[in-house]
Amino acid sequence: MKDLVGLFPYWAVIVLMMTGLYIVIAQGNLVKKLIGLGIFQVSVFVLYIAIGVVDGGTPPILDDAFSVYSNPLPSVLILTAIVVGVATLAVGLALAVRIREAFGTVEEEDLLPLTGPDQPAVTDLEREARS
Amino acid sequence: MTLLPASILAHAPVLVVVLPLLTAPVIALIRDGRIAAPLAMIIAWVDVVIAFALLNQTWDGTVVSYALGNWSAPIGIEYRVDLLSAGLAVLLTVSGGLVSLMMATGIAPEMAPGDRSRLYAAFLLCLAGLLGIVITGDLFNVFVFLEISSLSTYVLIASGSSRDRRALTAAFDYLILGATGATFFVIGIAFLYVVTGTLNMADLGDRLPMAGKRAVIVGSSFLFVGIALKAAMLPLHRWLPNAYAYSPTVMATFLAMTATKVSIYLMIRLADVVFHTPGELGRVNFAALMPPVGLAMLVFGSAIAITARDLKRLLAFSSIANLGLMLVALGLGGVAGIAAALINLFNHAIIKGGMFATASAIMHRRGSTQLAAMAGLSRQMPAAFAFLVIGGLALIGVPLTAGFVSKLSVVRVAVDLGDWVVAGGILFSSLLTVAYIWRIFEATMLAEPAKDAPAGDMHPAFWLPVGLLGAGTVVFGIYSAPIVELSTRIALQMAGGTP
């Protein structure tokens, strides 16, 4: 019981991590894949913030009344990782939009037959001429 | 000998990274590619000078430590340049410099003029990210630079979409895999940080022996999987062939010369700094894993390359085989093993860079690198054909080419250790290499040329990069001392000896 409550953030991390990774692997829709990737990354953010907590510690703000502070470094690191995560998501979504424009679908099973190595190359010009 | 004034040299470790990083947004804002391209080229070549200055400084075994913002390590972020970092920095900047010479011309048939300056910006960002990985001494910093280089790599790959829409799906696949791999890398860092309380790699190495064993095993496993993905280690190689085949050919040249090499660097660095047992990644014996996986990559990569119908795809699978060779050498371990891995790393960058640069010239002239479209190349583009022959012979490992030096170094280590399976495997893969190189010759030399094939040899812009890389392939095959000496010195320094 103590493990269940005391280690609650870590249980949350494990559930989120597995959920995210499963979505990335199992979902065929590119946007859903990105959502899964986001959940997977968020689980790591929670992991980092959880390891920074010190039992009985206050937020790391300098004040004479307190002597035990939580470790601020993991939170700072994760601030960087959040920015990286947002950038990855932005590039990923931009690619999904372009894939939709070029292939007319964002479903992996529809994309696979169009993207094999033996398929003819379709250029921007040909695509514009067709539409 | 000093290459730079002392006031600049003192800040060289940070300048080499910051210069391309800060110039990239400026270049992205310049919409005119005719101004942006020369600017990117100048920055790339200034970086080459700084990297050589760093190599010059660290040649005798000196380790240059640079405290960012004057916050000393381990509190602040430390940039730490030893011979390994400097050697890699020279490889990266020279690759960037050579590619920058031909990119403005090479991109012409593959991208609309209005978008090009943003491509040059992504190129500089990628260069900055890769340089950051090899220069920094901070593990979390490695992750951030890994993501900078990865994000810009996705953009570089996707830029091939106006020639072939499959560049988009190739970039997306790599984004999903790359981001997952990078997240594994951060999870690994978290575990190591929890048990040691530090992110500085040198500091981490001192504290790890006292840390809890299970956490270190979990952490190093996560780190290893993350790096293995970026190194295209079997079975995590799936992103590489499409990424190389569909990205703009000049950028594929840059990626082939640099991206996976940096992952091999990370393996060597983490084996040494974080885990303090050279040749063995952590306490789980990853080194034992490498020779069998490396051999599988050698045979698999070479075998699939035979079936490829496109020159770039063929070269990409050949890259997987060559990465396998580096992993085999790393796994064999010891000073000789690491030296052999580094010899392969440098030589392969030169050989494969030369072949991809030639492919860029062919793409520029003919608009395709399909083997079927290259009929009659030996008569119509004799110079390009000659450089393909040089590169092909080097990949096979024919004497008097750099490829021979590479393969010999690994085989020699294997024979010294009495590991005949590895030695035999490398020789067998050379036979497969003959088969896929023959496919290039067959397509370019024996097939009848099409009547309407565009006339003319390589565009002059390609002469310098293709020529230098081709010359390097031959020169370092005959006079192999510079690369062998550098690699051996690095390996000795890694093993704790004096170079």
XYZ file of C-alpha atoms in Angstrom:
630
model
C 0.000 0.000 0.000
C 2.851 2.313 0.924
C 4.500 1.553 -2.427
C 1.257 2.195 -4.251
C 0.735 5.633 -2.719
C 4.314 6.738 -2.111
C 5.470 5.817 -5.584
C 2.301 7.067 -7.282
C 4.123 9.386 -9.770
C 6.262 6.472 -10.932
C 3.215 4.244 -11.484
C 1.724 7.073 -13.525
C 4.970 7.276 -15.520
C 4.881 3.568 -16.322
C 1.223 3.648 -17.409
C 1.735 6.757 -19.566
C 4.961 5.416 -21.062
C 3.428 2.105 -22.091
C 0.248 3.783 -23.383
C 2.256 6.222 -25.489
C 4.614 3.630 -26.902
C 1.698 1.288 -27.683
C -0.127 4.024 -29.605
C 3.035 4.845 -31.599
C 3.415 1.196 -32.600
C -0.212 0.105 -33.004
C -1.967 3.099 -34.579
C -1.906 3.426 -38.352
C -3.045 7.053 -38.435
C -0.072 9.399 -38.576
C -1.670 12.076 -36.381
C -2.573 9.468 -33.748
C 1.018 8.242 -33.885
C 2.144 11.776 -33.048
C -0.322 11.936 -30.162
C 1.119 8.658 -28.864
C 4.604 10.086 -29.201
C 3.479 13.118 -27.197
C 2.105 10.916 -24.389
C 5.339 8.894 -24.402
C 7.403 12.087 -24.050
C 5.121 13.484 -21.323
C 5.715 10.329 -19.274
C 9.424 11.163 -19.280
C 8.687 14.750 -18.200
C 6.739 13.365 -15.212
C 9.599 10.961 -14.452
C 12.117 13.813 -14.318
C 9.913 16.027 -12.147
C 9.227 13.093 -9.803
C 12.919 12.387 -9.251
C 13.511 16.025 -8.303
C 11.130 15.886 -5.341
C 12.761 15.743 -1.912
C 10.635 14.298 0.934
C 9.448 17.172 3.115
C 11.149 19.678 0.843
C 9.645 23.001 -0.210
C 9.750 24.470 -3.712
C 13.303 25.690 -4.345
C 12.812 29.354 -3.411
C 15.422 30.861 -1.110
C 13.852 31.751 2.266
C 15.249 31.709 5.800
C 12.195 29.873 7.136
C 12.986 26.678 5.188
C 16.084 24.537 4.959
C 15.035 21.539 2.817
C 14.394 22.261 -0.857
C 13.398 20.072 -3.760
C 16.002 19.685 -6.505
C 15.244 22.286 -9.195
C 17.632 20.883 -11.807
C 15.409 18.084 -13.200
C 12.555 20.570 -13.673
C 14.880 22.925 -15.528
C 16.101 20.075 -17.743
C 12.555 19.099 -18.546
C 11.743 22.668 -19.530
C 14.268 22.154 -22.327
C 12.832 18.731 -23.148
C 9.312 20.201 -23.361
C 10.549 22.729 -25.929
C 12.168 19.892 -27.868
C 8.911 17.906 -27.643
C 6.866 20.827 -28.968
C 9.316 21.328 -31.838
C 9.156 17.628 -32.726
C 5.358 17.697 -32.659
C 5.318 20.817 -34.858
C 7.622 19.270 -37.472
C 5.664 16.009 -37.293
C 2.293 17.706 -37.833
C 3.721 19.827 -40.649
C 4.916 16.628 -42.324
C 1.495 15.017 -41.794
C -0.155 17.982 -43.553
C 2.280 17.702 -46.469
C 1.757 13.921 -46.636
C -2.009 14.489 -46.799
C -1.492 17.003 -49.655
C 0.826 14.678 -51.561
C -0.888 11.321 -51.054
C -4.427 12.291 -50.081
C -4.323 10.192 -46.923
C -2.625 9.955 -43.530
C -3.469 6.274 -42.952
C -0.424 4.037 -42.936
C -2.154 1.130 -44.680
C -3.133 3.370 -47.604
C 0.343 4.933 -47.730
C 2.309 1.663 -47.769
C 1.431 0.579 -51.336
C 2.207 4.125 -52.601
C 5.619 4.403 -50.943
C 7.345 1.141 -51.903
C 10.836 1.448 -53.432
C 9.596 0.208 -56.828
C 6.822 2.777 -57.162
C 7.435 5.549 -59.709
C 8.529 8.897 -58.285
C 5.762 11.509 -58.237
C 7.058 15.054 -58.420
C 5.377 18.288 -57.357
C 4.826 19.239 -61.001
C 3.088 15.984 -61.876
C 0.938 16.277 -58.793
C -0.165 19.803 -59.680
C -0.880 18.753 -63.270
C -3.074 15.922 -62.033
C -5.180 17.973 -59.637
C 51.867 26.496 -35.274
C 48.825 28.577 -34.506
C 45.899 28.841 -36.858
C 43.961 31.456 -34.917
C 44.750 34.419 -32.638
C 44.805 33.473 -28.937
C 41.718 35.524 -28.079
C 39.629 33.546 -30.563
C 41.339 30.230 -29.848
C 40.343 30.517 -26.169
C 36.695 30.407 -27.215
C 37.101 27.945 -30.091
C 35.134 25.089 -28.432
C 31.990 27.190 -28.181
C 32.521 29.177 -31.392
C 32.590 26.084 -33.584
C 29.051 25.244 -32.409
C 27.556 28.701 -31.942
C 28.667 30.126 -35.278
C 26.485 27.889 -37.500
C 23.739 27.845 -34.842
C 23.378 31.648 -34.840
C 23.853 32.096 -38.571
C 21.094 29.605 -39.416
C 18.129 31.868 -38.507
C 19.742 34.800 -40.362
C 20.088 32.638 -43.450
C 16.498 31.444 -43.113
C 15.390 35.096 -43.185
C 17.323 35.855 -46.366
C 14.844 34.737 -48.975
C 17.302 35.003 -51.856
C 19.176 31.720 -52.179
C 21.905 33.406 -54.221
C 22.971 35.373 -51.116
C 22.159 32.668 -48.569
C 24.234 29.923 -50.198
C 27.592 31.780 -50.240
C 26.989 32.963 -46.657
C 26.358 29.388 -45.479
C 29.470 28.322 -47.371
C 31.636 30.949 -45.683
C 30.358 29.957 -42.216
C 30.967 26.265 -42.956
C 34.559 26.986 -43.979
C 35.256 29.275 -40.996
C 34.121 26.314 -38.898
C 36.627 24.099 -40.710
C 39.432 26.455 -39.654
C 38.259 26.489 -36.021
C 37.983 22.682 -35.973
C 41.526 22.318 -37.313
C 42.730 24.781 -34.655
C 41.112 22.542 -32.024
C 42.749 19.458 -33.521
C 46.089 21.243 -33.502
C 45.571 22.151 -29.845
C 44.640 18.634 -28.720
C 47.044 16.663 -30.918
C 49.553 16.057 -28.095
C 46.850 14.736 -25.761
C 45.797 18.045 -24.176
C 42.158 18.165 -23.085
C 40.596 21.590 -23.622
C 37.901 22.380 -21.082
C 35.592 25.352 -21.645
C 33.204 26.491 -18.915
C 30.086 27.931 -20.552
C 29.215 31.308 -19.039
C 32.223 30.856 -16.754
C 30.255 28.451 -14.547
C 32.846 25.802 -13.778
C 32.046 22.075 -14.049
C 30.325 20.074 -12.639
C 27.800 22.815 -11.727
C 27.949 24.533 -15.098
C 27.930 22.994 -18.536
C 31.399 22.047 -19.668
C 32.537 21.819 -23.261
C 35.304 19.311 -23.294
C 37.487 18.784 -26.347
C 39.912 15.894 -26.450
C 41.477 14.339 -29.530
C 38.376 12.212 -30.205
C 36.092 15.288 -30.159
C 38.501 17.345 -32.245
C 38.957 14.551 -34.803
C 35.197 14.189 -35.200
C 34.777 17.983 -35.349
C 37.251 18.116 -38.243
C 35.367 15.315 -40.029
C 32.010 17.065 -39.519
C 33.152 20.539 -40.549
C 35.088 19.316 -43.586
C 32.015 17.328 -44.678
C 29.900 20.438 -44.180
C 32.420 22.586 -46.057
C 32.614 20.247 -49.043
C 28.840 19.880 -49.252
C 28.387 23.662 -48.965
C 30.528 24.072 -52.100
C 28.127 22.109 -54.273
C 24.766 22.515 -52.556
C 23.595 25.633 -54.397
C 24.138 23.918 -57.757
C 23.197 20.436 -56.617
C 19.837 21.427 -55.175
C 18.708 23.171 -58.370
C 16.894 20.225 -60.014
C 15.373 19.038 -56.740
C 13.876 22.119 -55.067
C 12.048 25.326 -55.954
C 14.247 28.467 -55.717
C 12.122 30.173 -53.042
C 12.600 27.408 -50.462
C 16.320 26.933 -50.827
C 17.584 29.429 -48.265
C 15.566 27.602 -45.581
C 17.232 24.379 -46.639
C 20.648 25.998 -46.144
C 19.506 27.116 -42.672
C 18.468 23.560 -41.789
C 21.824 22.355 -43.107
C 23.723 24.735 -40.795
C 21.495 23.779 -37.841
C 22.214 20.128 -38.510
C 25.948 20.874 -38.629
C 25.710 22.836 -35.351
C 23.778 20.031 -33.653
C 26.221 17.334 -34.721
C 29.200 19.474 -33.666
C 27.533 20.138 -30.309
C 27.224 16.399 -29.672
C 30.937 15.806 -30.164
C 32.119 18.932 -28.309
C 29.983 18.957 -25.169
C 30.943 17.211 -21.956
C 27.426 17.292 -20.532
C 25.141 14.312 -21.056
C 21.868 16.285 -21.163
C 23.488 18.720 -23.577
C 24.180 15.717 -25.815
C 20.432 15.013 -25.874
C 19.573 18.619 -26.756
C 22.107 18.718 -29.606
C 20.947 15.266 -30.727
C 17.456 16.720 -31.108
C 18.715 19.865 -32.866
C 20.502 17.729 -35.435
C 17.595 15.257 -35.704
C 14.908 17.915 -36.217
C 16.954 19.610 -38.923
C 17.644 16.199 -40.490
C 13.874 15.573 -40.792
C 13.601 18.886 -42.634
C 16.560 18.053 -44.885
C 15.009 14.702 -45.823
C 11.524 16.133 -46.378
C 13.038 18.780 -48.705
C 13.381 16.075 -51.340
C 9.595 16.057 -51.689
C 9.338 18.173 -54.824
C 11.306 15.513 -56.718
C 9.707 12.525 -55.025
C 6.793 12.704 -52.592
C 8.107 9.659 -50.746
C 10.636 11.987 -49.091
C 7.758 13.071 -46.845
C 6.939 9.603 -45.572
C 10.659 8.834 -45.220
C 11.057 11.939 -43.037
C 7.934 11.088 -41.027
C 9.068 7.511 -40.368
C 12.457 8.793 -39.245
C 10.781 11.407 -37.037
C 8.708 8.786 -35.196
C 11.678 6.430 -34.790
C 14.190 9.205 -34.056
C 11.999 10.898 -31.452
C 11.322 7.548 -29.760
C 15.050 6.778 -29.752
C 15.903 10.207 -28.337
C 13.282 9.732 -25.607
C 14.904 6.407 -24.699
C 18.160 8.347 -24.468
C 16.633 10.856 -21.980
C 15.151 8.032 -19.881
C 18.649 6.547 -19.679
C 20.051 9.913 -18.590
C 17.365 10.117 -15.854
C 18.429 6.782 -14.362
C 22.115 7.706 -14.377
C 21.345 11.134 -12.894
C 19.280 9.613 -10.070
C 22.114 7.380 -8.892
C 24.990 9.835 -9.405
C 23.518 13.343 -9.092
C 25.582 14.652 -11.998
C 25.241 15.119 -15.737
C 28.878 15.939 -16.488
C 30.215 12.908 -18.327
C 33.678 12.936 -16.729
C 32.142 13.414 -13.280
C 29.630 10.658 -14.027
C 32.485 8.289 -14.818
C 34.030 8.928 -11.381
C 30.789 8.420 -9.484
C 29.275 5.453 -11.337
C 31.421 2.760 -9.674
C 29.763 3.703 -6.362
C 26.243 3.751 -7.805
C 23.537 1.102 -7.522
C 24.127 -1.589 -10.080
C 20.562 -2.200 -11.228
C 19.820 1.440 -11.978
C 23.043 1.713 -13.987
C 22.164 -1.386 -16.020
C 18.674 -0.052 -16.781
C 20.028 3.418 -17.569
C 22.822 2.217 -19.823
C 20.425 -0.127 -21.654
C 18.086 2.774 -22.427
C 21.033 4.918 -23.560
C 22.324 2.110 -25.735
C 19.002 1.516 -27.513
C 18.686 5.261 -28.156
C 22.155 5.462 -29.702
C 21.750 2.161 -31.584
C 18.704 3.588 -33.340
C 20.612 6.667 -34.461
C 23.476 4.417 -35.580
C 21.003 2.375 -37.693
C 22.070 -0.762 -35.835
C 20.151 -3.858 -36.955
C 17.156 -4.234 -36.384
C 16.719 -0.472 -35.869
C 18.011 0.415 -39.353
C 14.655 0.808 -41.093
C 14.766 4.614 -41.376
C 18.147 4.851 -43.095
C 17.635 3.550 -46.685
C 14.575 5.730 -47.355
C 16.146 8.746 -45.632
C 19.206 8.574 -47.894
C 17.334 7.603 -51.049
C 14.668 10.343 -51.012
C 16.480 13.325 -49.441
C 18.027 15.853 -51.865
C 21.207 14.162 -53.103
C 23.602 16.853 -51.824
C 22.052 16.587 -48.361
C 22.191 12.779 -48.531
C 25.927 13.307 -49.093
C 26.154 15.329 -45.884
C 24.072 12.839 -43.879
C 26.037 9.842 -45.168
C 29.303 11.502 -44.156
C 28.236 12.663 -40.698
C 24.977 11.547 -39.051
C 25.617 7.902 -38.245
C 29.296 8.623 -37.565
C 28.280 10.778 -34.616
C 26.349 7.835 -33.153
C 29.462 5.689 -33.391
C 31.278 8.550 -31.629
C 28.673 8.427 -28.833
C 29.217 4.691 -28.414
C 32.965 5.198 -28.057
C 32.519 8.207 -25.766
C 29.997 6.570 -23.457
C 31.998 3.347 -23.335
C 34.921 5.399 -22.142
C 33.661 8.353 -20.119
C 30.465 7.127 -18.536
C 31.274 3.515 -17.987
C 35.066 3.637 -17.713
C 35.635 0.276 -19.304
C 36.916 0.837 -22.835
C 35.296 -1.392 -25.406
C 32.548 -2.427 -23.038
C 29.407 -0.338 -22.773
C 28.421 -0.442 -19.155
C 28.223 -3.460 -17.005
C 25.891 -5.226 -19.330
C 28.331 -6.511 -21.878
C 27.156 -4.617 -24.965
C 30.554 -5.265 -26.528
C 29.739 -8.972 -26.818
C 26.583 -8.033 -28.737
C 28.375 -5.955 -31.350
C 30.394 -8.454 -33.443
C 27.405 -10.740 -34.239
C 25.063 -7.789 -34.922
C 27.807 -6.032 -36.917
C 28.422 -9.155 -39.019
C 24.685 -9.514 -39.633
C 24.604 -5.878 -40.819
C 27.612 -6.498 -43.093
C 25.974 -9.459 -44.816
C 22.411 -8.087 -44.791
C 23.388 -4.596 -45.999
C 25.576 -5.927 -48.803
C 23.007 -8.518 -49.881
C 20.118 -6.030 -50.089
C 22.374 -3.525 -51.896
C 22.669 -6.053 -54.753
C 18.916 -5.881 -55.322
C 18.655 -2.055 -55.242
C 17.513 -0.290 -58.428
C 18.603 3.184 -57.406
C 22.207 4.298 -56.874
C 21.372 6.221 -53.675
C 19.457 3.285 -52.178
C 22.324 0.971 -53.112
C 24.796 3.275 -51.372
C 22.495 3.521 -48.323
C 22.449 -0.255 -47.843
C 26.193 -0.260 -48.384
C 26.380 2.280 -45.524
C 24.532 -0.163 -43.249
C 27.140 -2.790 -44.123
C 29.972 -0.372 -43.366
C 28.407 0.665 -40.059
C 28.349 -3.057 -39.273
C 32.093 -3.158 -39.893
C 32.617 -0.296 -37.418
C 30.487 -2.055 -34.797
C 32.443 -5.286 -35.305
C 35.680 -3.375 -34.682
C 34.218 -1.662 -31.599
C 33.010 -4.999 -30.253
C 36.407 -6.617 -30.677
C 37.563 -3.888 -28.335
C 40.954 -2.942 -27.004
C 43.109 -0.114 -28.342
C 43.449 -1.831 -31.722
C 39.694 -2.403 -32.018
C 38.751 1.202 -31.265
C 41.517 2.430 -33.585
C 40.166 0.161 -36.345
C 36.632 1.458 -35.773
C 37.893 5.036 -36.092
C 39.948 4.283 -39.214
C 36.757 2.858 -40.726
C 34.757 5.856 -39.562
C 37.036 8.436 -41.202
C 37.737 6.439 -44.361
C 34.109 5.499 -44.892
C 33.074 9.144 -44.629
C 35.565 9.989 -47.387
C 34.673 7.047 -49.654
C 30.893 7.224 -49.253
C 30.978 11.018 -49.334
C 32.792 10.815 -52.684
C 30.228 8.384 -54.091
C 27.220 10.392 -52.909
C 28.835 13.606 -54.216
C 29.223 11.902 -57.594
C 25.593 10.798 -57.363
C 24.707 14.489 -56.786
C 26.561 15.424 -59.972
C 24.707 12.697 -61.887
C 21.367 13.798 -60.412
C 22.124 17.376 -61.416
C 22.906 16.436 -65.018
C 20.313 13.711 -65.562
C 17.576 14.281 -62.987
C 17.704 10.696 -61.768
C 20.001 8.249 -60.009
C 18.054 5.159 -61.084
C 20.521 2.540 -62.295
C 18.362 2.045 -65.406
C 18.662 5.762 -66.214
C 22.462 5.687 -65.998
C 23.052 3.679 -69.179
C 26.049 4.902 -71.144
C 27.340 7.007 -68.275
C 30.895 5.801 -68.823
C 30.912 7.493 -72.256
C 28.763 10.530 -71.550
C 30.078 11.451 -68.083
C 33.536 9.832 -68.024
C 34.757 11.876 -65.033
C 31.751 11.015 -62.869
C 32.129 7.396 -63.956
C 35.814 7.425 -62.965
C 34.976 8.645 -59.459
C 32.265 5.982 -59.123
C 34.903 3.380 -60.058
C 37.361 4.734 -57.461
C 34.686 4.735 -54.747
C 33.422 1.302 -55.774
C 36.888 -0.238 -55.660
C 37.412 1.341 -52.229
C 34.128 -0.121 -50.933
C 35.239 -3.571 -52.115
C 38.565 -3.036 -50.358
C 40.956 -3.164 -53.293
C 44.571 -2.318 -52.321
C 45.761 1.284 -52.944
C 42.375 2.621 -51.798
C 41.298 3.807 -48.345
C 38.810 0.938 -48.168
C 41.665 -1.568 -48.155
C 43.259 0.142 -45.151
C 39.898 0.081 -43.323
C 39.119 -3.571 -43.924
C 42.695 -4.675 -43.268
C 42.685 -2.924 -39.880
C 39.579 -4.811 -38.720
C 40.662 -8.166 -40.163
C 44.056 -7.750 -38.498
C 42.433 -7.210 -35.070
C 40.165 -10.234 -35.611
C 43.092 -12.446 -36.653
C 45.174 -11.281 -33.683
C 42.325 -12.296 -31.387
C 41.950 -15.598 -33.266
C 38.363 -14.669 -34.184
C 38.166 -16.452 -37.537
C 34.387 -16.137 -37.811
C 34.667 -12.345 -37.892
C 37.607 -12.386 -40.303
C 35.783 -14.832 -42.596
C 32.551 -12.833 -42.382
C 34.304 -9.644 -43.474
C 35.909 -11.393 -46.450
C 32.573 -12.979 -47.416
C 30.859 -9.585 -47.301
C 33.580 -8.263 -49.636
C 32.410 -10.808 -52.205
C 28.859 -9.477 -51.856
C 30.295 -5.965 -52.236
C 31.872 -6.991 -55.553
C 28.389 -8.072 -56.673
C 26.664 -4.758 -55.891
C 29.513 -2.635 -57.221
C 29.333 -4.733 -60.401
C 25.689 -3.714 -60.709
C 26.814 -0.065 -60.913
C 29.423 -0.891 -63.564
C 26.950 -3.020 -65.484
C 24.391 -0.211 -65.560
C 26.831 2.559 -66.448
C 29.259 0.798 -68.757
C 27.603 -2.086 -70.580
C 24.060 -0.880 -71.188
C 23.375 1.067 -74.390
C 22.926 4.812 -73.736
C 19.563 6.370 -74.381
C 19.454 8.604 -77.466
C 18.044 11.624 -75.639
C 20.397 11.475 -72.632
C 21.564 14.972 -71.631
C 25.080 15.656 -72.818
C 27.969 16.965 -70.739
C 29.995 15.801 -67.777
C 29.819 17.010 -64.175
C 28.905 20.654 -63.587
C 32.066 22.596 -62.521
C 30.620 23.177 -59.012
C 30.980 19.467 -58.291
C 34.603 19.215 -59.363
C 36.156 20.389 -56.094
C 34.140 18.275 -53.596
C 34.011 15.171 -55.805
C 37.670 15.556 -56.762
C 38.904 16.104 -53.206
C 36.933 13.146 -51.821
C 38.037 10.935 -54.720
C 41.642 12.031 -54.248
C 41.296 11.380 -50.505
C 40.103 7.850 -51.223
C 43.257 7.128 -53.218
C 45.765 9.185 -51.191
C 44.706 7.730 -47.829
C 44.909 4.283 -49.434
C 48.540 4.764 -50.449
C 49.677 7.068 -47.655
C 47.432 5.924 -44.817
C 49.587 7.397 -42.022
C 47.512 10.531 -41.193
C 44.251 8.700 -40.512
C 45.869 5.643 -38.923
C 48.010 7.888 -36.701
C 45.028 10.027 -35.634
C 42.860 6.973 -34.910
C 45.592 5.205 -32.945
C 46.322 8.323 -30.882
C 42.616 8.691 -30.056
C 42.311 5.015 -29.109
C 45.395 5.285 -26.872
C 43.988 8.377 -25.174
C 40.660 6.585 -24.655
C 42.478 3.665 -23.035
C 44.097 6.089 -20.598
C 47.544 6.091 -22.178
C 49.440 9.034 -23.609
C 49.115 9.395 -27.353
